[in-house]
mmCIF file of C-alpha atoms in Angstrom:
data_model
loop_
_atom_site.group_PDB
_atom_site.id
_atom_site.type_symbol
_atom_site.label_atom_id
_atom_site.label_comp_id
_atom_site.label_asym_id
_atom_site.label_seq_id
_atom_site.Cartn_x
_atom_site.Cartn_y
_atom_site.Cartn_z
ATOM 1 C CA MET A 256 193.069 151.692 183.480
ATOM 2 C CA ILE A 257 193.741 152.016 179.819
ATOM 3 C CA ILE A 258 191.705 148.897 179.148
ATOM 4 C CA ALA A 259 188.841 150.278 181.242
ATOM 5 C CA ARG A 260 188.828 153.515 179.334
ATOM 6 C CA ILE A 261 188.880 151.704 175.996
ATOM 7 C CA SER A 262 185.918 149.583 177.137
ATOM 8 C CA LEU A 263 183.925 152.612 178.242
ATOM 9 C CA HIS A 264 184.673 154.358 174.978
ATOM 10 C CA HIS A 265 183.576 151.286 172.984
ATOM 11 C CA SER A 266 180.256 151.132 174.888
ATOM 12 C CA ALA A 267 179.571 154.801 174.272
ATOM 13 C CA VAL A 268 180.231 154.438 170.548
ATOM 14 C CA GLN A 269 177.957 151.350 170.316
ATOM 15 C CA LYS A 270 175.075 153.227 172.046
ATOM 16 C CA GLU A 271 175.488 156.146 169.656
ATOM 17 C CA ILE A 272 175.361 153.862 166.634
ATOM 18 C CA MET A 273 172.192 152.109 167.891
ATOM 19 C CA ALA A 274 170.484 155.436 168.547
ATOM 20 C CA SER A 275 171.405 156.647 165.102
ATOM 21 C CA THR A 276 170.061 153.453 163.510
ATOM 22 C CA SER A 277 166.682 153.660 165.273
ATOM 23 C CA THR A 278 166.353 157.269 164.240
ATOM 24 C CA GLN A 279 166.977 156.350 160.615
ATOM 25 C CA PHE A 280 164.332 153.570 160.727
ATOM 26 C CA ALA A 281 161.774 155.930 162.240
ATOM 27 C CA THR A 282 162.565 158.573 159.656
ATOM 28 C CA SER A 283 162.247 156.082 156.839
ATOM 29 C CA ARG A 284 158.787 154.983 158.028
ATOM 30 C CA ARG A 285 157.617 158.550 158.159
ATOM 31 C CA MET A 286 158.929 159.236 154.654
ATOM 32 C CA GLY A 287 157.198 156.142 153.185
ATOM 33 C CA ILE A 288 160.384 154.244 152.378
ATOM 34 C CA TYR A 289 160.072 150.439 152.124
ATOM 35 C CA ASP A 290 160.615 148.873 155.540
ATOM 36 C CA PRO A 291 161.058 145.104 155.399
ATOM 37 C CA LEU A 292 160.487 144.683 159.113
ATOM 38 C CA HIS A 293 157.203 146.541 158.906
ATOM 39 C CA HIS A 294 155.923 144.332 156.018
ATOM 40 C CA ILE A 295 157.058 141.215 157.853
ATOM 41 C CA SER A 296 154.883 142.196 160.793
ATOM 42 C CA MET A 297 151.913 142.697 158.380
ATOM 43 C CA TRP A 298 152.403 139.184 156.984
ATOM 44 C CA ASP A 299 152.417 137.946 160.564
ATOM 45 C CA ASP A 300 149.014 139.520 161.160
ATOM 46 C CA THR A 301 147.622 138.273 157.849
ATOM 47 C CA PHE A 302 148.757 134.644 157.833
ATOM 48 C CA GLY A 303 148.781 134.090 161.606
ATOM 49 C CA CYS A 304 152.400 132.969 161.696
ATOM 50 C CA ASP A 305 155.252 133.986 163.905
ATOM 51 C CA VAL A 306 157.506 136.223 161.822
ATOM 52 C CA SER A 307 160.485 137.836 163.526
ATOM 53 C CA PRO A 308 163.425 139.841 162.240
ATOM 54 C CA ASN A 309 165.680 136.943 163.100
ATOM 55 C CA MET A 310 163.806 134.394 160.933
ATOM 56 C CA GLY A 311 165.898 132.231 158.724
ATOM 57 C CA PRO A 312 165.630 131.228 155.019
ATOM 58 C CA SER A 313 163.328 128.275 155.791
ATOM 59 C CA THR A 314 160.839 130.525 157.516
ATOM 60 C CA ILE A 315 160.781 132.974 154.596
ATOM 61 C CA SER A 316 160.258 130.054 152.170
ATOM 62 C CA GLN A 317 157.222 128.903 154.182
ATOM 63 C CA VAL A 318 155.713 132.380 154.038
ATOM 64 C CA ASP A 319 156.248 132.614 150.275
ATOM 65 C CA THR A 320 154.637 129.189 149.813
ATOM 66 C CA ARG A 321 151.577 130.199 151.841
ATOM 67 C CA LEU A 322 151.271 133.447 149.903
ATOM 68 C CA ALA A 323 151.450 131.635 146.564
ATOM 69 C CA LYS A 324 148.833 129.110 147.677
ATOM 70 C CA THR A 325 146.534 131.894 148.830
ATOM 71 C CA GLU A 326 146.804 133.761 145.526
ATOM 72 C CA TYR A 327 146.250 130.552 143.515
ATOM 73 C CA THR A 328 143.236 129.593 145.588
ATOM 74 C CA SER A 329 141.780 133.070 145.191
ATOM 75 C CA GLN A 330 142.249 133.041 141.426
ATOM 76 C CA GLU A 331 140.872 129.500 141.127
ATOM 77 C CA SER A 332 137.751 130.355 143.093
ATOM 78 C CA ILE A 333 137.093 133.494 141.028
ATOM 79 C CA GLY A 334 138.034 132.304 137.488
ATOM 80 C CA PRO A 335 136.093 129.033 136.972
ATOM 81 C CA SER A 336 133.086 130.374 138.813
ATOM 82 C CA SER A 337 132.761 133.342 136.452
ATOM 83 C CA ASP A 338 133.300 131.090 133.404
ATOM 84 C CA ASN A 339 130.607 128.650 134.565
ATOM 85 C CA GLN A 340 128.180 131.488 135.158
ATOM 86 C CA ALA A 341 128.810 132.937 131.698
ATOM 87 C CA ALA A 342 128.412 129.497 130.082
ATOM 88 C CA LYS A 343 125.187 128.928 131.998
ATOM 89 C CA ASN A 344 123.795 132.287 130.909
ATOM 90 C CA MET A 345 124.697 131.571 127.297
ATOM 91 C CA SER A 346 123.145 128.092 127.492
ATOM 92 C CA ASP A 347 119.916 129.494 128.924
ATOM 93 C CA LYS A 348 119.794 132.110 126.195
ATOM 94 C CA LEU A 349 120.370 129.452 123.528
ATOM 95 C CA GLN A 350 117.637 127.241 124.959
ATOM 96 C CA ARG A 351 115.215 130.155 124.984
ATOM 97 C CA ARG A 352 116.089 130.977 121.386
ATOM 98 C CA LEU A 353 115.595 127.368 120.289
ATOM 99 C CA ALA A 354 112.272 127.196 122.114
ATOM 100 C CA GLN A 355 111.150 130.396 120.397
ATOM 101 C CA ASN A 356 112.173 129.000 117.007
ATOM 102 C CA ARG A 357 110.278 125.775 117.621
ATOM 103 C CA GLU A 358 107.165 127.659 118.664
ATOM 104 C CA ALA A 359 107.394 129.927 115.627
ATOM 105 C CA ALA A 360 107.790 126.903 113.331
ATOM 106 C CA ARG A 361 104.787 125.183 114.957
ATOM 107 C CA LYS A 362 102.610 128.260 114.513
ATOM 108 C CA SER A 363 103.764 128.569 110.900
ATOM 109 C CA ARG A 364 102.785 124.959 110.197
ATOM 110 C CA LEU A 365 99.384 125.505 111.780
ATOM 111 C CA ARG A 366 98.796 128.636 109.713
ATOM 112 C CA LYS A 367 99.825 126.818 106.549
ATOM 113 C CA LYS A 368 97.534 123.879 107.324
ATOM 114 C CA ALA A 369 94.613 126.195 108.046
ATOM 115 C CA TYR A 370 95.263 128.094 104.820
ATOM 116 C CA VAL A 371 95.352 124.902 102.749
ATOM 117 C CA GLN A 372 92.137 123.683 104.373
ATOM 118 C CA GLN A 373 90.523 127.028 103.679
ATOM 119 C CA LEU A 374 91.521 126.830 100.016
ATOM 120 C CA GLU A 375 90.201 123.279 99.759
ATOM 121 C CA THR A 376 86.927 124.273 101.397
ATOM 122 C CA GLY A 377 86.602 127.234 99.057
ATOM 123 C CA ARG A 378 87.248 125.010 96.059
ATOM 124 C CA LEU A 379 84.575 122.544 97.142
ATOM 125 C CA LYS A 380 82.081 125.326 97.792
ATOM 126 C CA LEU A 381 82.772 126.840 94.390
ATOM 127 C CA ALA A 382 82.265 123.501 92.668
ATOM 128 C CA GLN A 383 79.060 122.932 94.642
ATOM 129 C CA LEU A 384 77.722 126.373 93.707
ATOM 130 C CA GLU A 385 78.519 125.761 90.062
ATOM 131 C CA GLN A 386 76.778 122.414 90.272
ATOM 132 C CA GLU A 387 73.692 123.954 91.868
ATOM 133 C CA LEU A 388 73.641 126.641 89.187
ATOM 134 C CA GLU A 389 73.810 123.985 86.495
ATOM 135 C CA ARG A 390 70.973 122.071 88.129
ATOM 136 C CA ALA A 391 68.898 125.225 88.264
ATOM 137 C CA ARG A 392 69.389 125.699 84.532
ATOM 138 C CA GLN A 393 68.425 122.090 83.885
ATOM 139 C CA GLN A 394 65.354 122.379 86.072
ATOM 140 C CA ARG A 395 64.225 125.408 84.106
ATOM 141 C CA VAL A 396 64.682 123.438 80.894
ATOM 142 C CA TYR A 397 62.986 120.386 82.364
ATOM 143 C CA GLY A 398 60.161 122.477 83.787
ATOM 144 C CA GLY A 399 59.685 124.105 80.417
ATOM 145 C CA LEU A 400 58.920 120.700 78.922
ATOM 146 C CA PHE A 401 55.888 120.506 81.206
ATOM 147 C CA ASN A 402 54.686 124.006 80.434
ATOM 148 C CA THR A 403 54.274 123.784 76.670
ATOM 149 C CA SER A 404 51.294 125.521 75.177
ATOM 150 C CA ASN A 405 50.142 122.543 73.120
ATOM 151 C CA GLY A 406 48.490 120.976 76.152
ATOM 152 C CA LEU A 407 50.029 117.562 75.500
ATOM 153 C CA LEU A 408 52.059 117.609 78.707
ATOM 154 C CA SER A 409 51.048 118.450 82.217
ATOM 155 C CA GLY A 410 52.235 121.689 83.753
ATOM 156 C CA ASN A 411 53.182 120.000 87.056
ATOM 157 C CA VAL A 412 56.833 119.203 87.720
ATOM 158 C CA ASN A 413 57.571 115.519 88.299
ATOM 159 C CA SER A 414 57.838 115.089 92.061
ATOM 160 C CA GLY A 415 59.887 111.906 91.704
ATOM 161 C CA ILE A 416 62.581 113.685 89.682
ATOM 162 C CA ALA A 417 62.575 116.684 92.023
ATOM 163 C CA ALA A 418 63.099 114.357 94.991
ATOM 164 C CA PHE A 419 65.921 112.607 93.150
ATOM 165 C CA GLU A 420 67.722 115.875 92.417
ATOM 166 C CA MET A 421 67.538 116.915 96.069
ATOM 167 C CA GLY A 422 68.739 113.483 97.165
ATOM 168 C CA TYR A 423 71.568 113.497 94.637
ATOM 169 C CA GLU A 424 72.809 116.864 95.878
ATOM 170 C CA MET A 425 73.026 115.491 99.413
ATOM 171 C CA TRP A 426 74.640 112.322 98.068
ATOM 172 C CA VAL A 427 77.461 114.299 96.417
ATOM 173 C CA ALA A 428 78.157 116.227 99.632
ATOM 174 C CA GLU A 429 78.249 112.992 101.628
ATOM 175 C CA GLN A 430 80.478 111.328 99.050
ATOM 176 C CA GLN A 431 83.026 114.160 99.315
ATOM 177 C CA LYS A 432 82.948 113.799 103.084
ATOM 178 C CA LYS A 433 83.599 110.061 102.864
ATOM 179 C CA ASP A 434 86.498 110.581 100.465
ATOM 180 C CA SER A 435 88.037 113.068 102.893
ATOM 181 C CA GLU A 436 87.640 110.563 105.744
ATOM 182 C CA LEU A 437 89.352 107.862 103.689
ATOM 183 C CA LYS A 438 92.287 110.196 102.999
ATOM 184 C CA ASP A 439 92.658 110.891 106.712
ATOM 185 C CA MET A 440 92.487 107.172 107.492
ATOM 186 C CA LEU A 441 95.294 106.391 105.059
ATOM 187 C CA GLN A 442 97.477 109.158 106.471
ATOM 188 C CA THR A 443 96.961 108.156 110.120
ATOM 189 C CA HIS A 444 97.767 104.459 109.480
ATOM 190 C CA VAL A 445 94.727 102.974 111.197
ATOM 191 C CA SER A 446 94.149 99.270 111.623
ATOM 192 C CA GLU A 447 93.102 97.053 108.733
ATOM 193 C CA LEU A 448 89.710 96.330 110.285
ATOM 194 C CA GLU A 449 88.844 99.977 110.850
ATOM 195 C CA LEU A 450 89.893 100.897 107.302
ATOM 196 C CA ARG A 451 87.766 98.052 105.908
ATOM 197 C CA ILE A 452 84.718 99.461 107.707
ATOM 198 C CA PHE A 453 85.212 102.818 106.001
ATOM 199 C CA VAL A 454 85.774 101.177 102.605
ATOM 200 C CA ASP A 455 82.549 99.183 102.910
ATOM 201 C CA SER A 456 80.705 102.319 103.952
ATOM 202 C CA SER A 457 81.908 104.136 100.831
ATOM 203 C CA LEU A 458 80.898 101.209 98.623
ATOM 204 C CA ASN A 459 77.426 101.121 100.176
ATOM 205 C CA HIS A 460 77.139 104.829 99.451
ATOM 206 C CA TYR A 461 77.503 104.110 95.714
ATOM 207 C CA TYR A 462 74.955 101.300 95.999
ATOM 208 C CA GLU A 463 72.510 103.787 97.496
ATOM 209 C CA LEU A 464 72.920 105.982 94.411
ATOM 210 C CA PHE A 465 72.017 103.064 92.140
ATOM 211 C CA GLN A 466 68.863 102.465 94.178
ATOM 212 C CA MET A 467 67.966 106.168 94.005
ATOM 213 C CA LYS A 468 68.285 106.046 90.219
ATOM 214 C CA ALA A 469 66.115 102.931 90.000
ATOM 215 C CA ASN A 470 63.362 104.665 91.973
ATOM 216 C CA ALA A 471 63.600 107.840 89.879
ATOM 217 C CA ALA A 472 63.506 105.828 86.631
ATOM 218 C CA LYS A 473 59.929 104.839 87.465
ATOM 219 C CA SER A 474 59.029 108.533 87.268
ATOM 220 C CA ASP A 475 60.984 109.443 84.131
ATOM 221 C CA VAL A 476 63.363 106.912 82.629
ATOM 222 C CA PHE A 477 64.554 109.263 79.863
ATOM 223 C CA TYR A 478 65.697 111.826 82.412
ATOM 224 C CA LEU A 479 67.890 109.152 84.024
ATOM 225 C CA MET A 480 68.943 107.579 80.745
ATOM 226 C CA HIS A 481 70.409 110.820 79.398
ATOM 227 C CA GLY A 482 71.840 111.923 82.740
ATOM 228 C CA LEU A 483 70.127 115.309 82.820
ATOM 229 C CA TRP A 484 70.990 115.674 86.523
ATOM 230 C CA ARG A 485 74.693 115.639 85.656
ATOM 231 C CA THR A 486 76.863 118.377 84.180
ATOM 232 C CA PRO A 487 77.432 118.567 80.410
ATOM 233 C CA VAL A 488 81.046 117.427 80.731
ATOM 234 C CA GLU A 489 79.907 114.376 82.702
ATOM 235 C CA ARG A 490 77.270 113.655 80.054
ATOM 236 C CA PHE A 491 80.036 113.652 77.467
ATOM 237 C CA PHE A 492 81.077 110.258 78.937
ATOM 238 C CA GLN A 493 77.479 109.073 79.269
ATOM 239 C CA TRP A 494 76.487 105.489 78.644
ATOM 240 C CA LEU A 495 73.052 104.194 79.741
ATOM 241 C CA GLY A 496 72.608 106.594 82.657
ATOM 242 C CA GLY A 497 76.255 106.767 83.720
ATOM 243 C CA PRO A 498 79.869 106.120 82.739
ATOM 244 C CA ARG A 499 81.086 102.860 81.258
ATOM 245 C CA PRO A 500 82.544 100.708 84.066
ATOM 246 C CA SER A 501 85.242 99.321 81.723
ATOM 247 C CA GLU A 502 86.446 102.872 81.034
ATOM 248 C CA LEU A 503 86.536 103.623 84.755
ATOM 249 C CA LEU A 504 88.745 100.574 85.288
ATOM 250 C CA TYR A 505 91.098 101.836 82.581
ATOM 251 C CA VAL A 506 91.294 105.278 84.237
ATOM 252 C CA LEU A 507 91.782 103.961 87.783
ATOM 253 C CA MET A 508 94.321 101.203 87.094
ATOM 254 C CA PRO A 509 97.414 103.488 87.388
ATOM 255 C CA GLN A 510 96.170 104.652 90.818
ATOM 256 C CA LEU A 511 96.091 101.076 92.144
ATOM 257 C CA GLU A 512 99.693 100.102 91.419
ATOM 258 C CA PRO A 513 101.677 98.196 92.408
ATOM 259 C CA LEU A 514 99.565 95.126 91.670
ATOM 260 C CA THR A 515 100.598 91.505 91.951
ATOM 261 C CA ASN A 516 100.540 89.263 88.904
ATOM 262 C CA ALA A 517 97.406 87.535 90.179
ATOM 263 C CA GLN A 518 95.691 90.909 90.664
ATOM 264 C CA ILE A 519 96.655 92.054 87.167
ATOM 265 C CA VAL A 520 95.190 88.904 85.660
ATOM 266 C CA SER A 521 91.996 89.224 87.713
ATOM 267 C CA VAL A 522 91.490 92.884 86.808
ATOM 268 C CA SER A 523 92.129 92.183 83.119
ATOM 269 C CA THR A 524 89.612 89.338 83.160
ATOM 270 C CA LEU A 525 87.060 91.533 84.923
ATOM 271 C CA ARG A 526 87.495 94.324 82.417
ATOM 272 C CA HIS A 527 87.130 91.932 79.498
ATOM 273 C CA SER A 528 83.916 90.489 80.943
ATOM 274 C CA CYS A 529 82.655 93.985 81.688
ATOM 275 C CA LYS A 530 83.286 95.061 78.090
ATOM 276 C CA GLN A 531 81.346 92.086 76.803
ATOM 277 C CA ALA A 532 78.385 92.931 79.050
ATOM 278 C CA GLU A 533 78.484 96.563 77.891
ATOM 279 C CA ASP A 534 78.480 95.490 74.258
ATOM 280 C CA ALA A 535 75.513 93.193 74.896
ATOM 281 C CA LEU A 536 73.511 95.983 76.554
ATOM 282 C CA THR A 537 74.420 98.403 73.753
ATOM 283 C CA LEU A 538 73.248 95.933 71.096
ATOM 284 C CA GLY A 539 70.067 95.392 73.075
ATOM 285 C CA MET A 540 69.378 99.139 73.136
ATOM 286 C CA GLU A 541 70.011 99.416 69.398
ATOM 287 C CA LYS A 542 67.642 96.536 68.756
ATOM 288 C CA LEU A 543 64.990 98.194 70.931
ATOM 289 C CA GLN A 544 65.335 101.454 68.980
ATOM 290 C CA GLN A 545 64.905 99.650 65.685
ATOM 291 C CA THR A 546 61.858 97.785 66.963
ATOM 292 C CA LEU A 547 60.255 100.993 68.233
ATOM 293 C CA ALA A 548 60.953 102.771 64.959
ATOM 294 C CA GLN A 549 59.382 99.969 62.962
ATOM 295 C CA GLY A 550 56.450 99.638 65.345
ATOM 296 C CA ILE A 551 55.231 103.185 64.910
ATOM 297 C CA THR A 552 55.866 103.410 61.155
ATOM 298 C CA ILE A 553 52.834 104.728 59.265
ATOM 299 C CA ASP A 554 51.104 102.069 57.199
ATOM 300 C CA ILE A 555 49.926 103.880 54.071
ATOM 301 C CA THR A 556 47.629 100.965 53.199
ATOM 302 C CA GLY A 557 45.603 101.672 56.343
ATOM 303 C CA ALA A 558 45.795 98.079 57.410
ATOM 304 C CA GLY A 559 47.408 98.881 60.744
ATOM 305 C CA SER A 560 45.729 100.336 63.765
ATOM 306 C CA TYR A 561 47.080 103.474 65.436
ATOM 307 C CA ASN A 562 45.966 102.406 68.901
ATOM 308 C CA VAL A 563 47.529 98.983 68.565
ATOM 309 C CA GLN A 564 50.825 100.481 67.417
ATOM 310 C CA MET A 565 50.964 102.918 70.315
ATOM 311 C CA THR A 566 50.114 100.210 72.826
ATOM 312 C CA CYS A 567 52.930 98.016 71.559
ATOM 313 C CA ALA A 568 55.350 100.936 71.539
ATOM 314 C CA MET A 569 54.504 101.778 75.162
ATOM 315 C CA GLU A 570 55.175 98.190 76.198
ATOM 316 C CA ARG A 571 58.521 98.260 74.444
ATOM 317 C CA LEU A 572 59.484 101.569 76.080
ATOM 318 C CA GLU A 573 59.199 99.915 79.453
ATOM 319 C CA GLY A 574 62.204 97.865 78.434
ATOM 320 C CA ILE A 575 64.378 101.023 78.631
ATOM 321 C CA GLU A 576 64.022 101.033 82.413
ATOM 322 C CA ASN A 577 65.226 97.442 82.467
ATOM 323 C CA PHE A 578 68.333 98.349 80.427
ATOM 324 C CA LEU A 579 69.074 101.254 82.758
ATOM 325 C CA ASN A 580 68.819 99.030 85.829
ATOM 326 C CA GLN A 581 71.042 96.386 84.222
ATOM 327 C CA ALA A 582 73.703 99.009 83.471
ATOM 328 C CA ASP A 583 73.733 100.150 87.119
ATOM 329 C CA HIS A 584 73.773 96.527 88.237
ATOM 330 C CA LEU A 585 76.896 96.003 86.103
ATOM 331 C CA ARG A 586 78.540 99.032 87.732
ATOM 332 C CA GLN A 587 77.730 97.669 91.179
ATOM 333 C CA GLN A 588 79.126 94.233 90.293
ATOM 334 C CA VAL A 589 82.379 95.804 89.097
ATOM 335 C CA LEU A 590 82.761 97.693 92.397
ATOM 336 C CA GLN A 591 82.124 94.529 94.397
ATOM 337 C CA GLN A 592 84.562 92.445 92.357
ATOM 338 C CA MET A 593 87.287 95.091 92.606
ATOM 339 C CA SER A 594 86.878 95.254 96.390
ATOM 340 C CA ARG A 595 87.544 91.482 96.495
ATOM 341 C CA ILE A 596 90.550 91.614 94.166
ATOM 342 C CA LEU A 597 92.296 94.534 95.829
ATOM 343 C CA THR A 598 93.697 94.827 99.319
ATOM 344 C CA THR A 599 91.952 97.126 101.780
ATOM 345 C CA HIS A 600 94.479 99.936 101.255
ATOM 346 C CA GLN A 601 94.280 99.553 97.468
ATOM 347 C CA ALA A 602 90.482 99.639 97.598
ATOM 348 C CA ALA A 603 90.597 102.801 99.695
ATOM 349 C CA ARG A 604 92.947 104.448 97.197
ATOM 350 C CA GLY A 605 90.703 103.366 94.336
ATOM 351 C CA LEU A 606 87.582 104.869 95.931
ATOM 352 C CA ILE A 607 89.414 108.133 96.602
ATOM 353 C CA ALA A 608 90.615 108.256 92.984
ATOM 354 C CA LEU A 609 87.085 107.498 91.708
ATOM 355 C CA GLY A 610 85.564 110.296 93.756
ATOM 356 C CA GLU A 611 88.303 112.715 92.707
ATOM 357 C CA TYR A 612 87.704 111.786 89.057
ATOM 358 C CA PHE A 613 84.022 112.742 89.227
ATOM 359 C CA GLN A 614 84.869 115.880 91.193
ATOM 360 C CA ARG A 615 87.331 117.004 88.531
ATOM 361 C CA LEU A 616 84.786 116.427 85.794
ATOM 362 C CA ARG A 617 82.425 118.772 87.624
ATOM 363 C CA ALA A 618 85.214 121.300 88.152
ATOM 364 C CA LEU A 619 86.119 121.113 84.455
ATOM 365 C CA ASN A 620 82.507 121.818 83.570
ATOM 366 C CA SER A 621 82.532 124.880 85.859
ATOM 367 C CA LEU A 622 85.643 126.207 84.151
ATOM 368 C CA TRP A 623 84.156 125.549 80.740
ATOM 369 C CA SER A 624 80.920 127.322 81.635
ATOM 370 C CA ALA A 625 82.773 130.316 83.092
ATOM 371 C CA ARG A 626 84.715 130.623 79.852
ATOM 372 C CA PHE A 627 81.626 131.848 78.002
ATOM 373 C CA ARG A 628 80.736 134.332 80.722
ATOM 374 C CA GLU A 629 84.084 136.164 80.582
ATOM 375 C CA PRO A 630 83.819 139.694 79.155
ATOM 376 C CA THR A 631 85.313 140.145 75.698
ATOM 377 C CA ARG A 632 88.258 142.508 75.346
#
């Protein structure tokens, strides 16, 4: 009996303790106190695992491992993806900036090239206008020779000389064009054959000028002999209707370097021969002047005949045209010999330098003429 009562009392106490415990758990949930059993059930729903209040240490370890893996995977998927996106955006921005810089640089180069070409064109036009102005002055002087009041000369302008002046103006423009083409050919590195074609074309252009002068000399040899179609600065270097070929070789030699030893010897020999031919023509002209002067000398004894003297003098004057043609023939021979001595690229450089030399003489004359037109201060 005593044992039965003790047992009943023990059961009643155990039920009271369990009821009290459940009430405390319910109260704690309502008050927001941490409930480990409640969070364990949430993990069960989240990770799909069987979590019970009676789970052991191994089970808890598995849950912690899964939680750690989930957090790591989440961070890994978010972190590198955002970094890659930022790097991609920065790379695209850098590429756009580089493309904009390249386009700006290209446009700047084009503007600079156009500006340089415009300046060059303006310079050529200015030189051409100055040359035309100089020709107009010369034509007025030349025309005045035919409009003298003494009646000895005709009032009509020589058509042969007028045609030569028009042809020479076109020749200069074409020569500048050919020099520009040769410069472009050297810069673009064309084939040897194609460059040789342009070199020969430029040489033939000079030969055409010599033929034009020969035709004009039949109309007025003194006009050609003294180079009245050229500017005063060009006439300063005048010799028998043009420059001395030996002097041109001396001026152009530095532009042709480097030369081989064989080329140096050949050019030196050519210049020496050219100088000898120039001296021979100069002596011939001096002899012709002396003969003319003696032929028209007044004979105070009256033994001579005026008509005979003038006839002989006219025959001798025809020799001036021959000297002029020989001088141009010497210039042509020098050009031909130099084209054989030099390589194609050297010949092209030489022709460009020759054309630039004449162009600068004309430009120098324009500057010299403008000097006297400046207002005094």
